[in-house]
Each structure stands twice: as C-alpha cells, then as structure tokens.
mmCIF file of N, CA and C in Angstrom:
data_model
loop_
_atom_site.group_PDB
_atom_site.id
_atom_site.type_symbol
_atom_site.label_atom_id
_atom_site.label_comp_id
_atom_site.label_asym_id
_atom_site.label_seq_id
_atom_site.Cartn_x
_atom_site.Cartn_y
_atom_site.Cartn_z
ATOM 1 N N MET A 1 9.898 -1.550 -21.675
ATOM 2 C CA MET A 1 8.723 -0.754 -21.919
ATOM 3 C C MET A 1 8.276 -0.138 -20.598
ATOM 4 N N SER A 2 8.108 1.156 -20.575
ATOM 5 C CA SER A 2 7.703 1.801 -19.331
ATOM 6 C C SER A 2 6.186 1.846 -19.244
ATOM 7 N N ARG A 3 5.710 1.808 -18.020
ATOM 8 C CA ARG A 3 4.270 1.812 -17.781
ATOM 9 C C ARG A 3 3.795 3.240 -17.670
ATOM 10 N N THR A 4 2.634 3.496 -18.204
ATOM 11 C CA THR A 4 2.068 4.832 -18.095
ATOM 12 C C THR A 4 1.462 5.004 -16.713
ATOM 13 N N GLU A 5 1.223 6.253 -16.354
ATOM 14 C CA GLU A 5 0.615 6.540 -15.062
ATOM 15 C C GLU A 5 -0.770 5.912 -14.969
ATOM 16 N N SER A 6 -1.528 5.955 -16.065
ATOM 17 C CA SER A 6 -2.873 5.372 -16.025
ATOM 18 C C SER A 6 -2.815 3.851 -15.863
ATOM 19 N N GLU A 7 -1.805 3.179 -16.435
ATOM 20 C CA GLU A 7 -1.647 1.737 -16.232
ATOM 21 C C GLU A 7 -1.328 1.438 -14.773
ATOM 22 N N SER A 8 -0.473 2.251 -14.167
ATOM 23 C CA SER A 8 -0.135 2.071 -12.758
ATOM 24 C C SER A 8 -1.350 2.291 -11.873
ATOM 25 N N GLU A 9 -2.141 3.339 -12.185
ATOM 26 C CA GLU A 9 -3.351 3.606 -11.417
ATOM 27 C C GLU A 9 -4.348 2.463 -11.565
ATOM 28 N N SER A 10 -4.471 1.927 -12.761
ATOM 29 C CA SER A 10 -5.378 0.812 -13.003
ATOM 30 C C SER A 10 -4.923 -0.426 -12.238
ATOM 31 N N GLU A 11 -3.622 -0.689 -12.235
ATOM 32 C CA GLU A 11 -3.095 -1.833 -11.496
ATOM 33 C C GLU A 11 -3.371 -1.686 -10.003
ATOM 34 N N PHE A 12 -3.177 -0.479 -9.471
ATOM 35 C CA PHE A 12 -3.462 -0.225 -8.058
ATOM 36 C C PHE A 12 -4.952 -0.414 -7.781
ATOM 37 N N SER A 13 -5.807 0.141 -8.636
ATOM 38 C CA SER A 13 -7.261 0.025 -8.443
ATOM 39 C C SER A 13 -7.707 -1.429 -8.457
ATOM 40 N N GLU A 14 -7.177 -2.214 -9.377
ATOM 41 C CA GLU A 14 -7.522 -3.636 -9.452
ATOM 42 C C GLU A 14 -7.031 -4.380 -8.210
ATOM 43 N N ALA A 15 -5.834 -4.058 -7.760
ATOM 44 C CA ALA A 15 -5.286 -4.691 -6.559
ATOM 45 C C ALA A 15 -6.148 -4.352 -5.347
ATOM 46 N N LEU A 16 -6.493 -3.079 -5.197
ATOM 47 C CA LEU A 16 -7.323 -2.659 -4.069
ATOM 48 C C LEU A 16 -8.685 -3.341 -4.112
ATOM 49 N N ALA A 17 -9.282 -3.440 -5.280
ATOM 50 C CA ALA A 17 -10.591 -4.097 -5.403
ATOM 51 C C ALA A 17 -10.508 -5.559 -4.970
ATOM 52 N N ALA A 18 -9.451 -6.259 -5.355
ATOM 53 C CA ALA A 18 -9.284 -7.665 -4.968
ATOM 54 C C ALA A 18 -9.149 -7.805 -3.455
ATOM 55 N N VAL A 19 -8.348 -6.948 -2.854
ATOM 56 C CA VAL A 19 -8.135 -7.028 -1.406
ATOM 57 C C VAL A 19 -9.414 -6.661 -0.653
ATOM 58 N N LEU A 20 -10.144 -5.671 -1.139
ATOM 59 C CA LEU A 20 -11.404 -5.296 -0.482
ATOM 60 C C LEU A 20 -12.444 -6.410 -0.593
ATOM 61 N N ARG A 21 -12.424 -7.197 -1.684
ATOM 62 C CA ARG A 21 -13.303 -8.378 -1.778
ATOM 63 C C ARG A 21 -12.991 -9.338 -0.635
ATOM 64 N N ASP A 22 -11.695 -9.576 -0.400
ATOM 65 C CA ASP A 22 -11.294 -10.460 0.697
ATOM 66 C C ASP A 22 -11.717 -9.891 2.044
ATOM 67 N N LEU A 23 -11.576 -8.599 2.208
ATOM 68 C CA LEU A 23 -11.968 -7.952 3.461
ATOM 69 C C LEU A 23 -13.469 -8.139 3.708
ATOM 70 N N ARG A 24 -14.275 -7.928 2.671
ATOM 71 C CA ARG A 24 -15.728 -8.128 2.815
ATOM 72 C C ARG A 24 -16.057 -9.592 3.108
ATOM 73 N N ALA A 25 -15.282 -10.511 2.555
ATOM 74 C CA ALA A 25 -15.555 -11.945 2.742
ATOM 75 C C ALA A 25 -15.267 -12.413 4.162
ATOM 76 N N GLN A 26 -14.234 -11.849 4.807
ATOM 77 C CA GLN A 26 -13.799 -12.439 6.073
ATOM 78 C C GLN A 26 -13.488 -11.457 7.194
ATOM 79 N N CYS A 27 -13.900 -10.231 7.083
ATOM 80 C CA CYS A 27 -13.618 -9.265 8.152
ATOM 81 C C CYS A 27 -14.899 -8.532 8.513
ATOM 82 N N SER A 28 -15.196 -8.472 9.794
ATOM 83 C CA SER A 28 -16.439 -7.839 10.235
ATOM 84 C C SER A 28 -16.368 -6.313 10.218
ATOM 85 N N VAL A 29 -15.191 -5.743 10.190
ATOM 86 C CA VAL A 29 -15.041 -4.292 10.182
ATOM 87 C C VAL A 29 -14.880 -3.834 8.735
ATOM 88 N N ARG A 30 -15.657 -2.842 8.343
ATOM 89 C CA ARG A 30 -15.616 -2.333 6.970
ATOM 90 C C ARG A 30 -15.012 -0.938 6.959
ATOM 91 N N PRO A 31 -14.101 -0.688 6.024
ATOM 92 C CA PRO A 31 -13.513 0.649 5.952
ATOM 93 C C PRO A 31 -14.359 1.605 5.123
ATOM 94 N N GLU A 32 -14.199 2.868 5.418
ATOM 95 C CA GLU A 32 -14.657 3.905 4.500
ATOM 96 C C GLU A 32 -13.427 4.231 3.665
ATOM 97 N N VAL A 33 -13.524 4.104 2.368
ATOM 98 C CA VAL A 33 -12.379 4.286 1.474
ATOM 99 C C VAL A 33 -12.481 5.653 0.820
ATOM 100 N N ARG A 34 -11.432 6.469 0.992
ATOM 101 C CA ARG A 34 -11.376 7.790 0.361
ATOM 102 C C ARG A 34 -10.034 7.938 -0.356
ATOM 103 N N GLU A 35 -10.065 8.626 -1.485
ATOM 104 C CA GLU A 35 -8.819 8.921 -2.190
ATOM 105 C C GLU A 35 -7.988 9.836 -1.299
ATOM 106 N N ASP A 36 -6.662 9.606 -1.285
ATOM 107 C CA ASP A 36 -5.830 10.480 -0.460
ATOM 108 C C ASP A 36 -5.685 11.854 -1.118
ATOM 109 N N GLU A 37 -5.117 12.792 -0.391
ATOM 110 C CA GLU A 37 -5.073 14.182 -0.838
ATOM 111 C C GLU A 37 -4.356 14.391 -2.158
ATOM 112 N N ASP A 38 -3.279 13.642 -2.407
ATOM 113 C CA ASP A 38 -2.549 13.855 -3.659
ATOM 114 C C ASP A 38 -2.946 12.874 -4.755
ATOM 115 N N GLY A 39 -3.923 12.025 -4.482
ATOM 116 C CA GLY A 39 -4.428 11.116 -5.501
ATOM 117 C C GLY A 39 -3.541 9.922 -5.802
ATOM 118 N N SER A 40 -2.524 9.681 -4.974
ATOM 119 C CA SER A 40 -1.606 8.579 -5.255
ATOM 120 C C SER A 40 -2.012 7.270 -4.587
ATOM 121 N N GLY A 41 -3.082 7.296 -3.818
ATOM 122 C CA GLY A 41 -3.526 6.102 -3.119
ATOM 123 C C GLY A 41 -4.865 6.376 -2.474
ATOM 124 N N VAL A 42 -5.160 5.626 -1.426
ATOM 125 C CA VAL A 42 -6.410 5.813 -0.698
ATOM 126 C C VAL A 42 -6.115 5.832 0.797
ATOM 127 N N VAL A 43 -7.091 6.278 1.555
ATOM 128 C CA VAL A 43 -7.031 6.198 3.004
ATOM 129 C C VAL A 43 -8.229 5.360 3.438
ATOM 130 N N LEU A 44 -7.966 4.353 4.249
ATOM 131 C CA LEU A 44 -9.026 3.534 4.818
ATOM 132 C C LEU A 44 -9.341 4.081 6.200
ATOM 133 N N TYR A 45 -10.606 4.384 6.431
ATOM 134 C CA TYR A 45 -11.023 4.896 7.734
ATOM 135 C C TYR A 45 -11.805 3.825 8.467
ATOM 136 N N ALA A 46 -11.455 3.622 9.728
ATOM 137 C CA ALA A 46 -12.142 2.668 10.596
ATOM 138 C C ALA A 46 -13.346 3.352 11.232
ATOM 139 N N PRO A 47 -14.265 2.570 11.796
ATOM 140 C CA PRO A 47 -15.422 3.159 12.466
ATOM 141 C C PRO A 47 -15.051 4.149 13.573
ATOM 142 N N ASP A 48 -13.871 3.986 14.192
ATOM 143 C CA ASP A 48 -13.460 4.915 15.251
ATOM 144 C C ASP A 48 -12.862 6.207 14.700
ATOM 145 N N GLY A 49 -12.805 6.352 13.362
ATOM 146 C CA GLY A 49 -12.295 7.568 12.740
ATOM 147 C C GLY A 49 -10.819 7.539 12.393
ATOM 148 N N SER A 50 -10.108 6.505 12.825
ATOM 149 C CA SER A 50 -8.683 6.433 12.500
ATOM 150 C C SER A 50 -8.510 6.073 11.032
ATOM 151 N N GLY A 51 -7.433 6.581 10.443
ATOM 152 C CA GLY A 51 -7.172 6.341 9.024
ATOM 153 C C GLY A 51 -5.831 5.699 8.793
ATOM 154 N N HIS A 52 -5.742 4.968 7.695
ATOM 155 C CA HIS A 52 -4.515 4.250 7.330
ATOM 156 C C HIS A 52 -4.345 4.384 5.819
ATOM 157 N N GLY A 53 -3.244 4.994 5.390
ATOM 158 C CA GLY A 53 -2.985 5.173 3.968
ATOM 159 C C GLY A 53 -2.560 3.884 3.296
ATOM 160 N N VAL A 54 -2.991 3.709 2.052
ATOM 161 C CA VAL A 54 -2.635 2.544 1.241
ATOM 162 C C VAL A 54 -2.226 3.043 -0.134
ATOM 163 N N TRP A 55 -1.047 2.624 -0.600
ATOM 164 C CA TRP A 55 -0.595 2.990 -1.929
ATOM 165 C C TRP A 55 0.478 1.986 -2.358
ATOM 166 N N ALA A 56 0.754 1.950 -3.634
ATOM 167 C CA ALA A 56 1.818 1.094 -4.150
ATOM 168 C C ALA A 56 2.228 1.614 -5.515
ATOM 169 N N GLU A 57 3.513 1.503 -5.799
ATOM 170 C CA GLU A 57 4.035 1.894 -7.100
ATOM 171 C C GLU A 57 4.324 0.646 -7.908
ATOM 172 N N ALA A 58 3.911 0.666 -9.157
ATOM 173 C CA ALA A 58 4.164 -0.467 -10.041
ATOM 174 C C ALA A 58 5.666 -0.618 -10.263
ATOM 175 N N ASP A 59 6.117 -1.869 -10.289
ATOM 176 C CA ASP A 59 7.524 -2.098 -10.602
ATOM 177 C C ASP A 59 7.690 -3.115 -11.731
ATOM 178 N N GLY A 60 6.570 -3.522 -12.327
ATOM 179 C CA GLY A 60 6.632 -4.405 -13.480
ATOM 180 C C GLY A 60 6.582 -5.891 -13.180
ATOM 181 N N ARG A 61 6.732 -6.269 -11.921
ATOM 182 C CA ARG A 61 6.680 -7.699 -11.589
ATOM 183 C C ARG A 61 5.246 -8.091 -11.285
ATOM 184 N N PRO A 62 4.733 -9.134 -11.933
ATOM 185 C CA PRO A 62 3.346 -9.559 -11.701
ATOM 186 C C PRO A 62 3.084 -9.901 -10.234
ATOM 187 N N GLY A 63 1.961 -9.438 -9.733
ATOM 188 C CA GLY A 63 1.522 -9.768 -8.383
ATOM 189 C C GLY A 63 2.075 -8.900 -7.275
ATOM 190 N N VAL A 64 3.127 -8.153 -7.535
ATOM 191 C CA VAL A 64 3.795 -7.396 -6.471
ATOM 192 C C VAL A 64 2.899 -6.287 -5.922
ATOM 193 N N VAL A 65 2.254 -5.519 -6.786
ATOM 194 C CA VAL A 65 1.396 -4.430 -6.315
ATOM 195 C C VAL A 65 0.259 -4.990 -5.474
ATOM 196 N N THR A 66 -0.350 -6.076 -5.931
ATOM 197 C CA THR A 66 -1.456 -6.667 -5.179
ATOM 198 C C THR A 66 -0.988 -7.153 -3.813
ATOM 199 N N ALA A 67 0.161 -7.785 -3.747
ATOM 200 C CA ALA A 67 0.688 -8.256 -2.459
ATOM 201 C C ALA A 67 1.003 -7.084 -1.538
ATOM 202 N N GLU A 68 1.547 -5.995 -2.076
ATOM 203 C CA GLU A 68 1.856 -4.817 -1.259
ATOM 204 C C GLU A 68 0.575 -4.186 -0.717
ATOM 205 N N VAL A 69 -0.443 -4.081 -1.561
ATOM 206 C CA VAL A 69 -1.720 -3.521 -1.119
ATOM 207 C C VAL A 69 -2.349 -4.437 -0.067
ATOM 208 N N ALA A 70 -2.300 -5.744 -0.298
ATOM 209 C CA ALA A 70 -2.856 -6.707 0.664
ATOM 210 C C ALA A 70 -2.183 -6.561 2.026
ATOM 211 N N ASP A 71 -0.876 -6.417 2.025
ATOM 212 C CA ASP A 71 -0.136 -6.270 3.277
ATOM 213 C C ASP A 71 -0.560 -5.004 4.026
ATOM 214 N N GLN A 72 -0.743 -3.907 3.303
ATOM 215 C CA GLN A 72 -1.144 -2.655 3.942
ATOM 216 C C GLN A 72 -2.580 -2.715 4.465
ATOM 217 N N VAL A 73 -3.475 -3.303 3.693
ATOM 218 C CA VAL A 73 -4.870 -3.427 4.139
ATOM 219 C C VAL A 73 -4.945 -4.365 5.333
ATOM 220 N N GLN A 74 -4.112 -5.389 5.340
ATOM 221 C CA GLN A 74 -4.075 -6.291 6.490
ATOM 222 C C GLN A 74 -3.693 -5.521 7.755
ATOM 223 N N GLY A 75 -2.736 -4.629 7.667
ATOM 224 C CA GLY A 75 -2.366 -3.806 8.816
ATOM 225 C C GLY A 75 -3.539 -2.987 9.316
ATOM 226 N N TRP A 76 -4.303 -2.403 8.382
ATOM 227 C CA TRP A 76 -5.490 -1.640 8.767
ATOM 228 C C TRP A 76 -6.497 -2.552 9.462
ATOM 229 N N ALA A 77 -6.747 -3.728 8.879
ATOM 230 C CA ALA A 77 -7.762 -4.637 9.412
ATOM 231 C C ALA A 77 -7.424 -5.095 10.824
ATOM 232 N N VAL A 78 -6.180 -5.429 11.065
ATOM 233 C CA VAL A 78 -5.775 -5.891 12.395
ATOM 234 C C VAL A 78 -6.006 -4.785 13.426
ATOM 235 N N GLU A 79 -5.618 -3.561 13.092
ATOM 236 C CA GLU A 79 -5.835 -2.436 14.012
ATOM 237 C C GLU A 79 -7.327 -2.166 14.219
ATOM 238 N N ALA A 80 -8.109 -2.203 13.137
ATOM 239 C CA ALA A 80 -9.549 -1.932 13.236
ATOM 240 C C ALA A 80 -10.260 -3.017 14.041
ATOM 241 N N LEU A 81 -9.879 -4.268 13.854
ATOM 242 C CA LEU A 81 -10.478 -5.353 14.634
ATOM 243 C C LEU A 81 -10.147 -5.191 16.115
ATOM 244 N N TRP A 82 -8.892 -4.887 16.410
ATOM 245 C CA TRP A 82 -8.481 -4.699 17.802
ATOM 246 C C TRP A 82 -9.271 -3.551 18.433
ATOM 247 N N ALA A 83 -9.396 -2.431 17.705
ATOM 248 C CA ALA A 83 -10.126 -1.274 18.228
ATOM 249 C C ALA A 83 -11.605 -1.593 18.458
ATOM 250 N N ALA A 84 -12.138 -2.532 17.682
ATOM 251 C CA ALA A 84 -13.545 -2.928 17.827
ATOM 252 C C ALA A 84 -13.729 -4.005 18.896
ATOM 253 N N GLY A 85 -12.634 -4.405 19.544
ATOM 254 C CA GLY A 85 -12.716 -5.409 20.595
ATOM 255 C C GLY A 85 -12.851 -6.832 20.072
ATOM 256 N N GLU A 86 -12.459 -7.041 18.820
ATOM 257 C CA GLU A 86 -12.542 -8.367 18.220
ATOM 258 C C GLU A 86 -11.152 -8.995 18.126
ATOM 259 N N HIS A 87 -11.130 -10.288 17.833
ATOM 260 C CA HIS A 87 -9.868 -10.995 17.667
ATOM 261 C C HIS A 87 -9.122 -10.386 16.475
ATOM 262 N N ALA A 88 -7.944 -9.867 16.709
ATOM 263 C CA ALA A 88 -7.205 -9.096 15.707
ATOM 264 C C ALA A 88 -6.344 -9.971 14.804
ATOM 265 N N VAL A 89 -6.979 -10.915 14.120
ATOM 266 C CA VAL A 89 -6.291 -11.764 13.155
ATOM 267 C C VAL A 89 -7.093 -11.733 11.864
ATOM 268 N N TRP A 90 -6.486 -11.200 10.797
ATOM 269 C CA TRP A 90 -7.128 -11.200 9.477
ATOM 270 C C TRP A 90 -6.076 -11.239 8.393
ATOM 271 N N PRO A 91 -6.268 -12.046 7.364
ATOM 272 C CA PRO A 91 -7.241 -13.132 7.292
ATOM 273 C C PRO A 91 -6.761 -14.321 8.115
ATOM 274 N N ARG A 92 -7.707 -15.011 8.698
ATOM 275 C CA ARG A 92 -7.360 -16.142 9.565
ATOM 276 C C ARG A 92 -6.786 -17.286 8.758
ATOM 277 N N CYS A 93 -5.775 -17.896 9.291
ATOM 278 C CA CYS A 93 -5.146 -19.061 8.655
ATOM 279 C C CYS A 93 -6.043 -20.275 8.915
ATOM 280 N N PRO A 94 -6.552 -20.924 7.878
ATOM 281 C CA PRO A 94 -7.423 -22.077 8.116
ATOM 282 C C PRO A 94 -6.696 -23.250 8.787
ATOM 283 N N ALA A 95 -5.386 -23.349 8.595
ATOM 284 C CA ALA A 95 -4.619 -24.427 9.221
ATOM 285 C C ALA A 95 -4.322 -24.139 10.690
ATOM 286 N N HIS A 96 -4.295 -22.865 11.070
ATOM 287 C CA HIS A 96 -3.958 -22.462 12.439
ATOM 288 C C HIS A 96 -4.865 -21.319 12.892
ATOM 289 N N PRO A 97 -6.184 -21.557 12.984
ATOM 290 C CA PRO A 97 -7.110 -20.470 13.329
ATOM 291 C C PRO A 97 -6.762 -19.805 14.664
ATOM 292 N N ASP A 98 -6.948 -18.525 14.713
ATOM 293 C CA ASP A 98 -6.756 -17.715 15.913
ATOM 294 C C ASP A 98 -5.327 -17.684 16.444
ATOM 295 N N THR A 99 -4.356 -18.176 15.662
ATOM 296 C CA THR A 99 -2.968 -18.084 16.116
ATOM 297 C C THR A 99 -2.183 -17.069 15.308
ATOM 298 N N HIS A 100 -2.434 -17.018 14.013
ATOM 299 C CA HIS A 100 -1.752 -16.032 13.165
ATOM 300 C C HIS A 100 -2.552 -15.830 11.883
ATOM 301 N N PRO A 101 -2.378 -14.675 11.257
ATOM 302 C CA PRO A 101 -3.048 -14.445 9.987
ATOM 303 C C PRO A 101 -2.270 -15.079 8.840
ATOM 304 N N LEU A 102 -2.937 -15.200 7.712
ATOM 305 C CA LEU A 102 -2.237 -15.535 6.485
ATOM 306 C C LEU A 102 -1.380 -14.330 6.118
ATOM 307 N N ALA A 103 -0.326 -14.534 5.367
ATOM 308 C CA ALA A 103 0.571 -13.460 4.957
ATOM 309 C C ALA A 103 0.482 -13.266 3.450
ATOM 310 N N ALA A 104 0.527 -12.028 3.013
ATOM 311 C CA ALA A 104 0.527 -11.731 1.581
ATOM 312 C C ALA A 104 1.901 -12.041 1.012
ATOM 313 N N ALA A 105 1.917 -12.695 -0.144
ATOM 314 C CA ALA A 105 3.161 -13.064 -0.807
ATOM 315 C C ALA A 105 2.895 -13.169 -2.306
ATOM 316 N N VAL A 106 3.950 -13.338 -3.063
ATOM 317 C CA VAL A 106 3.826 -13.557 -4.500
ATOM 318 C C VAL A 106 4.383 -14.934 -4.806
ATOM 319 N N GLU A 107 3.554 -15.760 -5.439
ATOM 320 C CA GLU A 107 3.974 -17.092 -5.860
ATOM 321 C C GLU A 107 3.723 -17.224 -7.355
ATOM 322 N N ARG A 108 4.768 -17.462 -8.119
ATOM 323 C CA ARG A 108 4.665 -17.642 -9.574
ATOM 324 C C ARG A 108 3.907 -16.494 -10.240
ATOM 325 N N GLY A 109 4.174 -15.277 -9.807
ATOM 326 C CA GLY A 109 3.571 -14.098 -10.410
ATOM 327 C C GLY A 109 2.158 -13.781 -9.964
ATOM 328 N N THR A 110 1.663 -14.494 -8.962
ATOM 329 C CA THR A 110 0.312 -14.262 -8.446
ATOM 330 C C THR A 110 0.380 -13.895 -6.973
ATOM 331 N N ALA A 111 -0.339 -12.849 -6.589
ATOM 332 C CA ALA A 111 -0.417 -12.478 -5.174
ATOM 333 C C ALA A 111 -1.324 -13.481 -4.473
ATOM 334 N N VAL A 112 -0.839 -14.009 -3.359
ATOM 335 C CA VAL A 112 -1.590 -15.001 -2.598
ATOM 336 C C VAL A 112 -1.537 -14.678 -1.121
ATOM 337 N N TRP A 113 -2.497 -15.251 -0.401
ATOM 338 C CA TRP A 113 -2.457 -15.297 1.057
ATOM 339 C C TRP A 113 -1.921 -16.682 1.392
ATOM 340 N N ARG A 114 -0.871 -16.768 2.196
ATOM 341 C CA ARG A 114 -0.344 -18.084 2.543
ATOM 342 C C ARG A 114 0.006 -18.157 4.018
ATOM 343 N N CYS A 115 0.040 -19.383 4.509
ATOM 344 C CA CYS A 115 0.398 -19.616 5.905
ATOM 345 C C CYS A 115 1.868 -19.286 6.103
ATOM 346 N N PRO A 116 2.193 -18.445 7.080
ATOM 347 C CA PRO A 116 3.602 -18.102 7.304
ATOM 348 C C PRO A 116 4.413 -19.255 7.895
ATOM 349 N N ARG A 117 3.744 -20.316 8.321
ATOM 350 C CA ARG A 117 4.458 -21.473 8.859
ATOM 351 C C ARG A 117 4.835 -22.472 7.774
ATOM 352 N N GLY A 118 4.545 -22.128 6.528
ATOM 353 C CA GLY A 118 4.974 -22.966 5.425
ATOM 354 C C GLY A 118 4.055 -24.115 5.069
ATOM 355 N N THR A 119 2.857 -24.149 5.629
ATOM 356 C CA THR A 119 1.934 -25.208 5.228
ATOM 357 C C THR A 119 1.438 -24.915 3.815
ATOM 358 N N ALA A 120 0.719 -25.825 3.258
ATOM 359 C CA ALA A 120 0.298 -25.725 1.864
ATOM 360 C C ALA A 120 -0.794 -24.688 1.613
ATOM 361 N N THR A 121 -1.262 -23.990 2.627
ATOM 362 C CA THR A 121 -2.334 -23.018 2.451
ATOM 363 C C THR A 121 -1.863 -21.855 1.585
ATOM 364 N N ALA A 122 -2.525 -21.672 0.441
ATOM 365 C CA ALA A 122 -2.267 -20.516 -0.425
ATOM 366 C C ALA A 122 -3.537 -20.251 -1.218
ATOM 367 N N VAL A 123 -4.086 -19.061 -1.033
ATOM 368 C CA VAL A 123 -5.303 -18.654 -1.718
ATOM 369 C C VAL A 123 -4.993 -17.365 -2.466
ATOM 370 N N PRO A 124 -5.315 -17.291 -3.762
ATOM 371 C CA PRO A 124 -5.071 -16.037 -4.477
ATOM 372 C C PRO A 124 -5.780 -14.856 -3.802
ATOM 373 N N VAL A 125 -5.107 -13.726 -3.729
ATOM 374 C CA VAL A 125 -5.717 -12.518 -3.174
ATOM 375 C C VAL A 125 -6.940 -12.188 -4.029
ATOM 376 N N GLY A 126 -8.053 -11.918 -3.356
ATOM 377 C CA GLY A 126 -9.308 -11.639 -4.023
ATOM 378 C C GLY A 126 -10.227 -12.833 -4.054
ATOM 379 N N GLU A 127 -9.742 -13.993 -3.598
ATOM 380 C CA GLU A 127 -10.541 -15.217 -3.661
ATOM 381 C C GLU A 127 -10.740 -15.893 -2.314
ATOM 382 N N LEU A 128 -10.595 -15.144 -1.211
ATOM 383 C CA LEU A 128 -10.869 -15.736 0.087
ATOM 384 C C LEU A 128 -12.350 -16.099 0.164
ATOM 385 N N PRO A 129 -12.643 -17.309 0.632
ATOM 386 C CA PRO A 129 -14.049 -17.693 0.752
ATOM 387 C C PRO A 129 -14.684 -17.052 1.975
ATOM 388 N N SER A 130 -15.986 -16.826 1.893
ATOM 389 C CA SER A 130 -16.726 -16.368 3.068
ATOM 390 C C SER A 130 -16.830 -17.523 4.044
ATOM 391 N N PRO A 131 -16.801 -17.239 5.359
ATOM 392 C CA PRO A 131 -16.927 -18.321 6.320
ATOM 393 C C PRO A 131 -18.296 -18.995 6.192
ATOM 394 N N GLU A 132 -18.311 -20.257 6.471
ATOM 395 C CA GLU A 132 -19.574 -21.000 6.355
ATOM 396 C C GLU A 132 -20.348 -20.959 7.626
#
C-alpha cells in the first residue's frame, strides 16, 4: 500500500512536533521554524540568523522519519548552542553528562534517544524530561 503525500506530510509534521517538544524541554536555544521554499520540509533559524533545513521522506518503517528528523534537529541544536557560547551537547546523556549527546535511533519501531555507548538509556523521542 503506498502512502499518500498528505500522510507523508502528516508523519513529518508529527515527527517535527515531537522533536521540538524535546528541544523545548532541554535546549536553551529556540529556533524560528519556517516552511522551506518548496514546502517539502522546514528551515530552523538560530538567533544568529543561520538556517538549517530539516526534511524526511516516509519509507514505511515505523519510527524512521522521527529518528531522521531528530538527527537533523540535533545537528541544528549543537551548532546553535555553540554559536551562543554554550556547551554544544544536546540532548545530554544522563549517564555521561557533558561528554556526548544521546543519539537518535529506532528501537522496535519507536524513535528513541539512546546513549551511543550502549548503556540502557533510551527515551522515546518527544518524551525528554525537563531538567529539574
């Protein structure tokens, strides 16, 4: 069964919304989000005016679009944090703070943030807790 364009757009929109929730929860830099020129994705603008395109094409596998969007937004966040003079790690790994970020991955059809060192840390994308 092929996916319609509107289903793909909806999947992208839902993925972006989940990742932006995580960004608001744990990143001090906020993007200005604008639709890109051809409508196939968005551009995230940092406070310094730099922009970073984000897009993903549906391929039918659960969680893949969300993980791809998370990975791209993470790239924007790291650059924006660095430009703001802050520690350029987002999202921070709770098991190894300030050493490396969590990495976007797909586990059992769900996009998650997980520790790249293989520890048990895995949080579904969109569910990062706010720091206490």
